[in-house]
Each structure stands twice: as structure tokens, then as C-alpha cells.
Amino acid sequence: MKKVIIDCDPGIDDSLALLLALKSSELDVIGITICAGNVPVEIGGINAYRVLKMLNREDIPIYLGDNNPMRRDLVTAQDTHGDDGVGDILPKVEIPKDAIKLGAVDYLLDTLKEKENVSIIALGPMTNLAKAVERERDILKKAERIVSMGGAFRTNGNCSQVGEFNYWVDPESVNIVFENVDRPIELIPLDVTRKIVLTPNYREYLKQMKNDVAQFMYDITGFYVDFHWMQERTLGCVINDPLAVAYFIEPSLCSGILTHLECVETGRAMGQTLIDIGDFYRKTPNVFINTEVDEKKFFELFFNKIFPENKKDNELVLKGY
Ligand code: RIB
Ligand code: CA
């Protein structure tokens, strides 16, 4: 099992990613850190707890980061994920005392220093990681792998012509992180996640499964489907973050390019990831950017890890039954 810290901003697709990670025997999720992004950190913490409670994994600690990006005010994505961050449909949840703690950056620093072979799966803005680097410059060099969902290379942004939400919310943090690693960050950008669409067919399958986890996944994605149709005439919803978890487990799902990334911090192109595949600036590669994905193979892993007991039905549905 690989030890991972998941840094996330739950968020509907983050919640699906947490579910996949916790149902995957290859991963030992040792902690969850919450960054401000889709929702303010307090709401993100509650939503991470919802997933842990559903799977009886309240043993996993949740730590909140700061509610502000490195050098700008927070802009949330509650228009996309709902005010409560999970589709504004679930009942309120009681949070036991101490179930959610402060100190995400302290937790990252302490854990990376005390434990060996810990990886980070980053599913939101990079604020927590960057604040850890500001405290200890070389801290991320202790991580075994860093997989990040973010950025856009040969596709348009989802917050502007060029900005992808995670990197657009806090571009300064992206540069602090990418300038202070000694092995390439493995990037899962919109170029590949846009191919990961939870279609109406897949959602109907969740509804027909008649079990709590499937119902949860069906319920929280309704708001997200409505947003996708209204915003971009997509039928279904793009579930970005689960691909980062699936790729961590099975890198052969994707393929890509070793290159250099930096993020535009100001002006109309703020949040754009500049990918130097022409090697104009001869900089040391700091990113492996994934540009291709086998989406069928992803959904096979996604359904079989979360619902191993439904393997036969999974295969039928995946074949377009
Ligand atoms: O741009 C998509 C990313 O922004 C996803 O991680 C989504 O959860 C939001 O954080
Ligand atoms: Ca996210």
C-alpha cells in the first residue's frame, strides 16, 4: 500500500475522488488536508468528513488550511458545486468534536519529515503545499510522488479562456510549488479530465444499484450535471479529480510529456499554465503533463474499485448495455 495525503477542496468531484481512494486497496490514505477552492475550508472539511463517515473511516484525520490563496482573495466555485459544496441536496451532518482539526500546513510539514515514502495527491488550489514550502523550502522534496489535478495545455480553461480553476484561484502557489520540487510533478490537466464524463447512462446505473454509496454519488452529481448542461451543453458531468487518484494507482491510464511548467500570475491570462515543450528556456523539467487518457479503462477501474461486488454489471454497463 502506498501512503498518501490527499489535499482537496470537496467539492463534488473531490468527494468522488476520496471515495475511490478509500475503496482502493493500493492506497493508505493517512490524512486529508483541506484547501480553499470550490468552497471555503470549513465546508470542505465537513464534506470530507461525510465521505469518511459513510465508509466508517473516521480514523483518518482531516486538517483545514487557510481560507485565502497566497496573495489574493478566495473565489469559490459554489455556482458549480452548490453552496454546501456537494450539490445542495444532502441533509446536514453532525461533526463530532475534534473530527476536523486546524493546521493543514503543520500536518504536511510534520508528516513529510517524520514518515518515509509519503505521496501527495493534490485535487485543489496549491495553497497548502505552497505555504509548507514557504516555511521549509525543501519540504516537497521529501514526497515520494506529487500528482496534481490542474492546469490546461492544448485545451481552453474553465475559468477564463486559459485558466483552469485550481491553478487560476492561486497561481502564485503553483509557481512556488513547481519551483521547489526535485522530481517532476505528475499533472492531470483539463486536457485529459474533460474526457472523463459521468454520463446520464452511468448515473442511471448508480441509481439502479440501490445501495447507499451509489445513491450518494447519484445525489451529489445532480447539481453538477445541471451546471454542465447550462454552462457548456455537456450532458453529464466532468469528474476531474477521480482521474488523478486512478492515475496515481494505475499510471498506464494516461500518457504524456516531460517538460517545464510555469503559471501566469497577472493580467488577462492569469492562471494559464505555460508548458515549454519547445524547450525555449532550457529549464529543468518540473512536470510530467498527461495529454492522453483511456477513459473506458478509467471507468472500469472507477466502478470496479468502488463496487467490486458488481463486477458483472459493471462490465455490461461499460460495454454500453
Ligand atoms: O478545474 C477542475 C478542478 O477545480 C477540480 O479539482 C474541481 O474540484 C475544482 O477544484
Ligand atoms: Ca478539486
mmCIF file of C-alpha atoms and ligand atoms in Angstrom:
data_model
loop_
_atom_site.group_PDB
_atom_site.id
_atom_site.type_symbol
_atom_site.label_atom_id
_atom_site.label_comp_id
_atom_site.label_asym_id
_atom_site.label_seq_id
_atom_site.Cartn_x
_atom_site.Cartn_y
_atom_site.Cartn_z
ATOM 1 C CA MET A 1 0.000 0.000 0.000
ATOM 2 C CA LYS A 2 1.229 3.481 -0.823
ATOM 3 C CA LYS A 3 0.912 6.157 1.900
ATOM 4 C CA VAL A 4 -0.878 9.238 0.547
ATOM 5 C CA ILE A 5 -2.052 12.587 1.838
ATOM 6 C CA ILE A 6 -4.980 13.904 -0.194
ATOM 7 C CA ASP A 7 -5.094 17.715 -0.386
ATOM 8 C CA CYS A 8 -8.526 18.686 -1.673
ATOM 9 C CA ASP A 9 -11.404 21.201 -1.795
ATOM 10 C CA PRO A 10 -14.522 18.975 -1.603
ATOM 11 C CA GLY A 11 -16.333 19.709 -3.928
ATOM 12 C CA ILE A 12 -18.366 17.115 -5.777
ATOM 13 C CA ASP A 13 -15.584 15.563 -7.843
ATOM 14 C CA ASP A 14 -13.184 15.716 -4.874
ATOM 15 C CA SER A 15 -15.761 13.693 -2.899
ATOM 16 C CA LEU A 16 -15.862 11.062 -5.654
ATOM 17 C CA ALA A 17 -12.046 11.030 -5.668
ATOM 18 C CA LEU A 18 -11.917 10.491 -1.885
ATOM 19 C CA LEU A 19 -14.400 7.643 -2.287
ATOM 20 C CA LEU A 20 -12.247 5.996 -4.959
ATOM 21 C CA ALA A 21 -9.064 6.428 -2.906
ATOM 22 C CA LEU A 22 -10.626 4.932 0.223
ATOM 23 C CA LYS A 23 -12.005 1.958 -1.717
ATOM 24 C CA SER A 24 -8.628 1.234 -3.365
ATOM 25 C CA SER A 25 -6.508 -1.366 -1.551
ATOM 26 C CA GLU A 26 -3.368 0.087 -3.167
ATOM 27 C CA LEU A 27 -3.677 3.293 -1.129
ATOM 28 C CA ASP A 28 -3.223 4.013 2.570
ATOM 29 C CA VAL A 29 -4.859 7.433 2.972
ATOM 30 C CA ILE A 30 -3.020 8.631 6.095
ATOM 31 C CA GLY A 31 -4.524 12.122 6.159
ATOM 32 C CA ILE A 32 -6.701 14.647 4.352
ATOM 33 C CA THR A 33 -5.788 18.340 4.148
ATOM 34 C CA ILE A 34 -8.387 20.843 3.027
ATOM 35 C CA CYS A 35 -7.575 23.827 0.823
ATOM 36 C CA ALA A 36 -9.896 26.720 -0.001
ATOM 37 C CA GLY A 37 -11.233 26.429 -3.519
ATOM 38 C CA ASN A 38 -14.610 25.079 -4.581
ATOM 39 C CA VAL A 39 -15.831 26.060 -1.114
ATOM 40 C CA PRO A 40 -14.356 27.735 1.994
ATOM 41 C CA VAL A 41 -12.246 25.290 4.033
ATOM 42 C CA GLU A 42 -14.815 24.797 6.807
ATOM 43 C CA ILE A 43 -17.343 23.475 4.262
ATOM 44 C CA GLY A 44 -14.654 21.403 2.551
ATOM 45 C CA GLY A 45 -13.815 19.800 5.890
ATOM 46 C CA ILE A 46 -17.451 18.882 6.514
ATOM 47 C CA ASN A 47 -17.721 17.277 3.072
ATOM 48 C CA ALA A 48 -14.527 15.262 3.536
ATOM 49 C CA TYR A 49 -15.969 14.050 6.848
ATOM 50 C CA ARG A 50 -19.215 12.996 5.089
ATOM 51 C CA VAL A 51 -17.228 10.569 2.888
ATOM 52 C CA LEU A 52 -15.162 9.221 5.800
ATOM 53 C CA LYS A 53 -18.315 8.655 7.868
ATOM 54 C CA MET A 54 -20.103 6.891 5.003
ATOM 55 C CA LEU A 55 -17.184 4.418 4.754
ATOM 56 C CA ASN A 56 -16.593 4.137 8.522
ATOM 57 C CA ARG A 57 -13.143 5.690 8.149
ATOM 58 C CA GLU A 58 -13.388 8.453 10.751
ATOM 59 C CA ASP A 59 -9.938 7.226 11.858
ATOM 60 C CA ILE A 60 -8.412 9.317 9.056
ATOM 61 C CA PRO A 61 -7.566 12.848 10.276
ATOM 62 C CA ILE A 62 -8.827 15.960 8.479
ATOM 63 C CA TYR A 63 -6.870 19.223 8.735
ATOM 64 C CA LEU A 64 -8.070 22.613 7.487
ATOM 65 C CA GLY A 65 -5.750 25.022 5.683
ATOM 66 C CA ASP A 66 -6.157 28.796 5.472
ATOM 67 C CA ASN A 67 -9.194 30.311 3.781
ATOM 68 C CA ASN A 68 -7.205 32.551 1.499
ATOM 69 C CA PRO A 69 -4.996 31.912 -1.503
ATOM 70 C CA MET A 70 -1.384 33.062 -1.279
ATOM 71 C CA ARG A 71 -1.768 36.636 -2.466
ATOM 72 C CA ARG A 72 -5.420 37.177 -3.414
ATOM 73 C CA ASP A 73 -8.979 36.795 -2.168
ATOM 74 C CA LEU A 74 -10.705 33.436 -2.491
ATOM 75 C CA VAL A 75 -13.061 32.954 -5.429
ATOM 76 C CA THR A 76 -15.119 29.810 -4.842
ATOM 77 C CA ALA A 77 -16.928 27.533 -7.334
ATOM 78 C CA GLN A 78 -20.180 27.262 -5.391
ATOM 79 C CA ASP A 79 -22.040 28.049 -8.614
ATOM 80 C CA THR A 80 -20.732 24.699 -9.854
ATOM 81 C CA HIS A 81 -20.765 22.568 -6.706
ATOM 82 C CA GLY A 82 -23.592 24.185 -4.693
ATOM 83 C CA ASP A 83 -23.394 26.370 -1.588
ATOM 84 C CA ASP A 84 -22.695 23.291 0.555
ATOM 85 C CA GLY A 85 -20.133 22.038 -1.967
ATOM 86 C CA VAL A 86 -21.934 18.731 -2.639
ATOM 87 C CA GLY A 87 -24.950 19.692 -4.718
ATOM 88 C CA ASP A 88 -27.222 21.285 -2.054
ATOM 89 C CA ILE A 89 -29.234 18.085 -1.634
ATOM 90 C CA LEU A 90 -27.832 16.195 1.375
ATOM 91 C CA PRO A 91 -29.081 16.566 4.957
ATOM 92 C CA LYS A 92 -26.818 18.418 7.381
ATOM 93 C CA VAL A 93 -24.245 16.199 9.090
ATOM 94 C CA GLU A 94 -23.247 16.285 12.770
ATOM 95 C CA ILE A 95 -19.486 16.732 13.135
ATOM 96 C CA PRO A 96 -18.071 15.180 16.312
ATOM 97 C CA LYS A 97 -15.735 17.386 18.344
ATOM 98 C CA ASP A 98 -12.101 17.169 17.048
ATOM 99 C CA ALA A 99 -13.137 15.273 13.894
ATOM 100 C CA ILE A 100 -11.856 18.242 11.887
ATOM 101 C CA LYS A 101 -8.694 19.998 13.053
ATOM 102 C CA LEU A 102 -6.832 23.142 12.018
ATOM 103 C CA GLY A 103 -3.207 23.088 10.914
ATOM 104 C CA ALA A 104 -3.085 21.549 7.423
ATOM 105 C CA VAL A 105 0.334 23.077 6.729
ATOM 106 C CA ASP A 106 1.752 21.858 10.057
ATOM 107 C CA TYR A 107 0.415 18.388 9.281
ATOM 108 C CA LEU A 108 2.046 18.368 5.831
ATOM 109 C CA LEU A 109 5.383 19.543 7.274
ATOM 110 C CA ASP A 110 5.374 17.126 10.229
ATOM 111 C CA THR A 111 4.233 14.106 8.216
ATOM 112 C CA LEU A 112 6.651 14.588 5.327
ATOM 113 C CA LYS A 113 9.505 14.971 7.825
ATOM 114 C CA GLU A 114 8.523 12.076 10.087
ATOM 115 C CA LYS A 115 7.295 9.450 7.621
ATOM 116 C CA GLU A 116 9.049 7.885 4.639
ATOM 117 C CA ASN A 117 7.552 7.286 1.161
ATOM 118 C CA VAL A 118 4.541 9.577 1.580
ATOM 119 C CA SER A 119 2.964 10.875 -1.637
ATOM 120 C CA ILE A 120 0.600 13.781 -2.163
ATOM 121 C CA ILE A 121 -2.483 13.762 -4.380
ATOM 122 C CA ALA A 122 -3.470 17.423 -4.832
ATOM 123 C CA LEU A 123 -7.025 17.999 -6.051
ATOM 124 C CA GLY A 124 -7.465 21.725 -5.396
ATOM 125 C CA PRO A 125 -5.568 25.012 -5.372
ATOM 126 C CA MET A 126 -1.937 24.513 -4.237
ATOM 127 C CA THR A 127 -2.131 26.958 -1.317
ATOM 128 C CA ASN A 128 -1.373 24.444 1.464
ATOM 129 C CA LEU A 129 1.594 22.979 -0.398
ATOM 130 C CA ALA A 130 2.982 26.434 -1.175
ATOM 131 C CA LYS A 131 2.633 27.585 2.437
ATOM 132 C CA ALA A 132 4.533 24.484 3.515
ATOM 133 C CA VAL A 133 7.328 25.396 1.063
ATOM 134 C CA GLU A 134 7.398 28.970 2.382
ATOM 135 C CA ARG A 135 8.040 27.518 5.850
ATOM 136 C CA GLU A 136 10.539 24.868 4.730
ATOM 137 C CA ARG A 137 11.875 25.370 1.219
ATOM 138 C CA ASP A 138 12.734 21.716 0.510
ATOM 139 C CA ILE A 139 9.762 20.031 2.171
ATOM 140 C CA LEU A 140 8.133 18.777 -1.045
ATOM 141 C CA LYS A 141 11.387 17.040 -1.989
ATOM 142 C CA LYS A 142 10.558 14.559 0.781
ATOM 143 C CA ALA A 143 7.361 13.483 -1.010
ATOM 144 C CA GLU A 144 7.688 10.270 -2.999
ATOM 145 C CA ARG A 145 5.258 11.427 -5.740
ATOM 146 C CA ILE A 146 3.098 14.518 -6.201
ATOM 147 C CA VAL A 147 0.092 14.115 -8.503
ATOM 148 C CA SER A 148 -1.872 17.312 -9.148
ATOM 149 C CA MET A 149 -5.173 17.850 -10.936
ATOM 150 C CA GLY A 150 -4.855 21.256 -12.547
ATOM 151 C CA GLY A 151 -3.883 23.384 -15.492
ATOM 152 C CA ALA A 152 -4.720 23.246 -19.181
ATOM 153 C CA PHE A 153 -2.303 22.707 -22.069
ATOM 154 C CA ARG A 154 -3.903 22.314 -25.508
ATOM 155 C CA THR A 155 -7.462 22.966 -24.318
ATOM 156 C CA ASN A 156 -9.300 26.050 -23.073
ATOM 157 C CA GLY A 157 -9.646 26.929 -19.427
ATOM 158 C CA ASN A 158 -12.797 26.552 -17.322
ATOM 159 C CA CYS A 159 -12.493 29.905 -15.517
ATOM 160 C CA SER A 160 -11.332 32.004 -18.468
ATOM 161 C CA GLN A 161 -10.074 31.361 -21.983
ATOM 162 C CA VAL A 162 -6.936 29.865 -20.428
ATOM 163 C CA GLY A 163 -7.409 29.456 -16.658
ATOM 164 C CA GLU A 164 -8.220 26.094 -15.019
ATOM 165 C CA PHE A 165 -9.905 26.611 -11.631
ATOM 166 C CA ASN A 166 -7.326 25.086 -9.249
ATOM 167 C CA TYR A 167 -4.423 26.998 -10.759
ATOM 168 C CA TRP A 168 -6.463 30.127 -11.537
ATOM 169 C CA VAL A 169 -7.579 30.516 -7.870
ATOM 170 C CA ASP A 170 -3.977 30.649 -6.619
ATOM 171 C CA PRO A 171 -1.376 30.990 -9.423
ATOM 172 C CA GLU A 172 1.344 32.229 -7.084
ATOM 173 C CA SER A 173 1.162 28.974 -5.142
ATOM 174 C CA VAL A 174 1.516 26.965 -8.347
ATOM 175 C CA ASN A 175 4.839 28.660 -9.103
ATOM 176 C CA ILE A 176 6.118 28.320 -5.527
ATOM 177 C CA VAL A 177 5.376 24.591 -5.652
ATOM 178 C CA PHE A 178 6.675 23.884 -9.169
ATOM 179 C CA GLU A 179 9.886 25.838 -8.477
ATOM 180 C CA ASN A 180 10.652 23.796 -5.345
ATOM 181 C CA VAL A 181 10.452 20.142 -6.321
ATOM 182 C CA ASP A 182 13.352 17.917 -7.349
ATOM 183 C CA ARG A 183 11.305 15.489 -9.398
ATOM 184 C CA PRO A 184 8.551 16.293 -11.895
ATOM 185 C CA ILE A 185 5.051 16.784 -10.565
ATOM 186 C CA GLU A 186 2.651 14.428 -12.374
ATOM 187 C CA LEU A 187 -0.044 16.649 -13.820
ATOM 188 C CA ILE A 188 -3.640 15.672 -14.660
ATOM 189 C CA PRO A 189 -4.859 18.732 -16.628
ATOM 190 C CA LEU A 190 -8.194 19.524 -18.262
ATOM 191 C CA ASP A 191 -6.774 18.038 -21.489
ATOM 192 C CA VAL A 192 -7.411 14.558 -20.039
ATOM 193 C CA THR A 193 -10.091 15.173 -17.415
ATOM 194 C CA ARG A 194 -12.545 16.592 -19.952
ATOM 195 C CA LYS A 195 -12.758 13.084 -21.389
ATOM 196 C CA ILE A 196 -13.923 11.706 -18.032
ATOM 197 C CA VAL A 197 -17.672 12.355 -18.282
ATOM 198 C CA LEU A 198 -20.060 10.716 -15.839
ATOM 199 C CA THR A 199 -22.782 10.272 -18.470
ATOM 200 C CA PRO A 200 -26.548 10.034 -17.854
ATOM 201 C CA ASN A 201 -26.166 6.304 -18.546
ATOM 202 C CA TYR A 202 -23.521 5.911 -15.844
ATOM 203 C CA ARG A 203 -25.610 7.996 -13.400
ATOM 204 C CA GLU A 204 -28.705 5.866 -14.090
ATOM 205 C CA TYR A 205 -26.602 2.794 -13.372
ATOM 206 C CA LEU A 206 -25.666 4.297 -9.973
ATOM 207 C CA LYS A 207 -29.365 4.857 -9.276
ATOM 208 C CA GLN A 208 -30.237 1.263 -10.192
ATOM 209 C CA MET A 209 -27.538 -0.147 -7.914
ATOM 210 C CA LYS A 210 -29.811 0.573 -4.894
ATOM 211 C CA ASN A 211 -27.003 0.991 -2.361
ATOM 212 C CA ASP A 212 -26.051 3.916 -0.122
ATOM 213 C CA VAL A 213 -22.706 4.739 -1.726
ATOM 214 C CA ALA A 214 -24.128 4.682 -5.263
ATOM 215 C CA GLN A 215 -27.107 6.783 -4.129
ATOM 216 C CA PHE A 216 -24.687 9.311 -2.561
ATOM 217 C CA MET A 217 -22.767 9.539 -5.856
ATOM 218 C CA TYR A 218 -26.017 9.928 -7.802
ATOM 219 C CA ASP A 219 -27.371 12.563 -5.411
ATOM 220 C CA ILE A 220 -24.311 14.813 -5.237
ATOM 221 C CA THR A 221 -23.773 14.854 -9.032
ATOM 222 C CA GLY A 222 -27.257 16.129 -9.929
ATOM 223 C CA PHE A 223 -26.392 19.798 -9.323
ATOM 224 C CA TYR A 224 -23.111 19.287 -11.230
ATOM 225 C CA VAL A 225 -24.962 17.823 -14.248
ATOM 226 C CA ASP A 226 -27.337 20.802 -14.328
ATOM 227 C CA PHE A 227 -24.354 23.177 -14.227
ATOM 228 C CA HIS A 228 -22.600 21.336 -17.080
ATOM 229 C CA TRP A 229 -25.674 21.496 -19.313
ATOM 230 C CA MET A 230 -26.313 25.151 -18.562
ATOM 231 C CA GLN A 231 -22.657 26.220 -18.804
ATOM 232 C CA GLU A 232 -21.290 24.168 -21.687
ATOM 233 C CA ARG A 233 -24.074 21.968 -23.061
ATOM 234 C CA THR A 234 -22.357 18.832 -21.719
ATOM 235 C CA LEU A 235 -24.802 16.014 -20.903
ATOM 236 C CA GLY A 236 -23.482 14.502 -17.707
ATOM 237 C CA CYS A 237 -20.593 15.938 -15.679
ATOM 238 C CA VAL A 238 -16.817 16.034 -15.976
ATOM 239 C CA ILE A 239 -15.368 14.297 -12.904
ATOM 240 C CA ASN A 240 -11.803 15.677 -12.886
ATOM 241 C CA ASP A 241 -10.406 14.633 -9.513
ATOM 242 C CA PRO A 242 -11.100 10.876 -9.574
ATOM 243 C CA LEU A 243 -8.799 10.651 -12.607
ATOM 244 C CA ALA A 244 -5.891 11.946 -10.500
ATOM 245 C CA VAL A 245 -6.485 9.154 -7.964
ATOM 246 C CA ALA A 246 -6.959 6.499 -10.648
ATOM 247 C CA TYR A 247 -3.776 7.663 -12.426
ATOM 248 C CA PHE A 248 -1.828 7.503 -9.137
ATOM 249 C CA ILE A 249 -2.915 3.851 -8.805
ATOM 250 C CA GLU A 250 -2.555 2.960 -12.499
ATOM 251 C CA PRO A 251 -0.296 5.409 -14.418
ATOM 252 C CA SER A 252 -0.826 3.412 -17.640
ATOM 253 C CA LEU A 253 -4.284 5.014 -17.876
ATOM 254 C CA CYS A 254 -2.568 8.094 -19.278
ATOM 255 C CA SER A 255 0.437 9.151 -21.318
ATOM 256 C CA GLY A 256 2.210 12.482 -21.609
ATOM 257 C CA ILE A 257 5.293 14.671 -21.890
ATOM 258 C CA LEU A 258 8.189 15.548 -19.552
ATOM 259 C CA THR A 259 8.588 19.332 -19.746
ATOM 260 C CA HIS A 260 8.603 22.625 -17.797
ATOM 261 C CA LEU A 261 5.574 24.423 -16.357
ATOM 262 C CA GLU A 262 5.084 27.887 -15.023
ATOM 263 C CA CYS A 263 1.844 29.703 -14.247
ATOM 264 C CA VAL A 264 0.870 33.230 -15.325
ATOM 265 C CA GLU A 265 0.163 35.302 -12.180
ATOM 266 C CA THR A 266 -1.264 38.571 -13.540
ATOM 267 C CA GLY A 267 -3.312 40.038 -16.369
ATOM 268 C CA ARG A 268 -5.929 38.511 -18.669
ATOM 269 C CA ALA A 269 -4.040 35.224 -18.909
ATOM 270 C CA MET A 270 -3.792 34.825 -15.119
ATOM 271 C CA GLY A 271 -3.835 31.134 -14.215
ATOM 272 C CA GLN A 272 -2.629 29.936 -17.612
ATOM 273 C CA THR A 273 -0.086 27.125 -17.429
ATOM 274 C CA LEU A 274 2.814 27.829 -19.804
ATOM 275 C CA ILE A 275 4.148 24.474 -20.990
ATOM 276 C CA ASP A 276 7.576 24.800 -22.627
ATOM 277 C CA ILE A 277 7.513 21.725 -24.878
ATOM 278 C CA GLY A 278 9.743 23.617 -27.324
ATOM 279 C CA ASP A 279 12.320 23.945 -24.516
ATOM 280 C CA PHE A 280 12.800 27.635 -25.352
ATOM 281 C CA TYR A 281 14.105 28.430 -21.876
ATOM 282 C CA ARG A 282 16.172 25.250 -21.333
ATOM 283 C CA LYS A 283 14.768 24.883 -17.810
ATOM 284 C CA THR A 284 14.983 21.647 -15.810
ATOM 285 C CA PRO A 285 11.760 19.656 -16.370
ATOM 286 C CA ASN A 286 9.423 20.066 -13.357
ATOM 287 C CA VAL A 287 6.277 18.439 -14.734
ATOM 288 C CA PHE A 288 5.125 15.262 -16.445
ATOM 289 C CA ILE A 289 1.974 16.550 -18.122
ATOM 290 C CA ASN A 290 -0.545 13.886 -19.110
ATOM 291 C CA THR A 291 -2.098 14.573 -22.503
ATOM 292 C CA GLU A 292 -3.866 11.286 -23.370
ATOM 293 C CA VAL A 293 -6.197 9.059 -21.349
ATOM 294 C CA ASP A 294 -8.039 5.766 -21.870
ATOM 295 C CA GLU A 295 -11.413 6.862 -20.485
ATOM 296 C CA LYS A 296 -13.014 3.415 -20.763
ATOM 297 C CA LYS A 297 -10.142 1.949 -18.749
ATOM 298 C CA PHE A 298 -10.678 4.722 -16.177
ATOM 299 C CA PHE A 299 -14.370 3.928 -15.704
ATOM 300 C CA GLU A 300 -13.588 0.214 -15.484
ATOM 301 C CA LEU A 301 -11.166 0.954 -12.613
ATOM 302 C CA PHE A 302 -13.577 3.514 -11.065
ATOM 303 C CA PHE A 303 -16.598 1.184 -10.935
ATOM 304 C CA ASN A 304 -14.669 -1.981 -10.084
ATOM 305 C CA LYS A 305 -12.802 -0.360 -7.173
ATOM 306 C CA ILE A 306 -15.905 1.302 -5.681
ATOM 307 C CA PHE A 307 -18.316 -1.564 -6.444
ATOM 308 C CA PRO A 308 -16.229 -4.763 -6.672
ATOM 309 C CA GLU A 309 -19.328 -6.800 -5.843
ATOM 310 C CA ASN A 310 -20.976 -5.547 -9.089
ATOM 311 C CA LYS A 311 -18.181 -6.617 -11.464
ATOM 312 C CA LYS A 312 -20.545 -8.381 -13.922
ATOM 313 C CA ASP A 313 -22.991 -5.460 -14.092
ATOM 314 C CA ASN A 314 -20.065 -3.022 -14.345
ATOM 315 C CA GLU A 315 -18.828 -4.875 -17.443
ATOM 316 C CA LEU A 316 -22.295 -4.855 -19.035
ATOM 317 C CA VAL A 317 -22.747 -1.121 -18.479
ATOM 318 C CA LEU A 318 -19.211 -0.353 -19.659
ATOM 319 C CA LYS A 319 -19.935 -2.261 -22.861
ATOM 320 C CA GLY A 320 -22.863 0.103 -23.451
ATOM 321 C CA TYR A 321 -25.519 -2.431 -22.354
HETATM 322 O O1 RIB B 1 -10.879 22.639 -12.674
HETATM 323 C C1 RIB B 1 -11.346 21.494 -12.004
HETATM 324 C C2 RIB B 1 -10.823 21.441 -10.602
HETATM 325 O O2 RIB B 1 -11.289 22.583 -9.871
HETATM 326 C C3 RIB B 1 -11.335 20.224 -9.818
HETATM 327 O O3 RIB B 1 -10.372 19.843 -8.886
HETATM 328 C C4 RIB B 1 -12.553 20.766 -9.133
HETATM 329 O O4 RIB B 1 -12.862 20.054 -7.942
HETATM 330 C C5 RIB B 1 -12.105 22.155 -8.778
HETATM 331 O O5 RIB B 1 -11.301 22.072 -7.592
HETATM 332 CA CA CA B 2 -10.991 19.775 -6.518
#
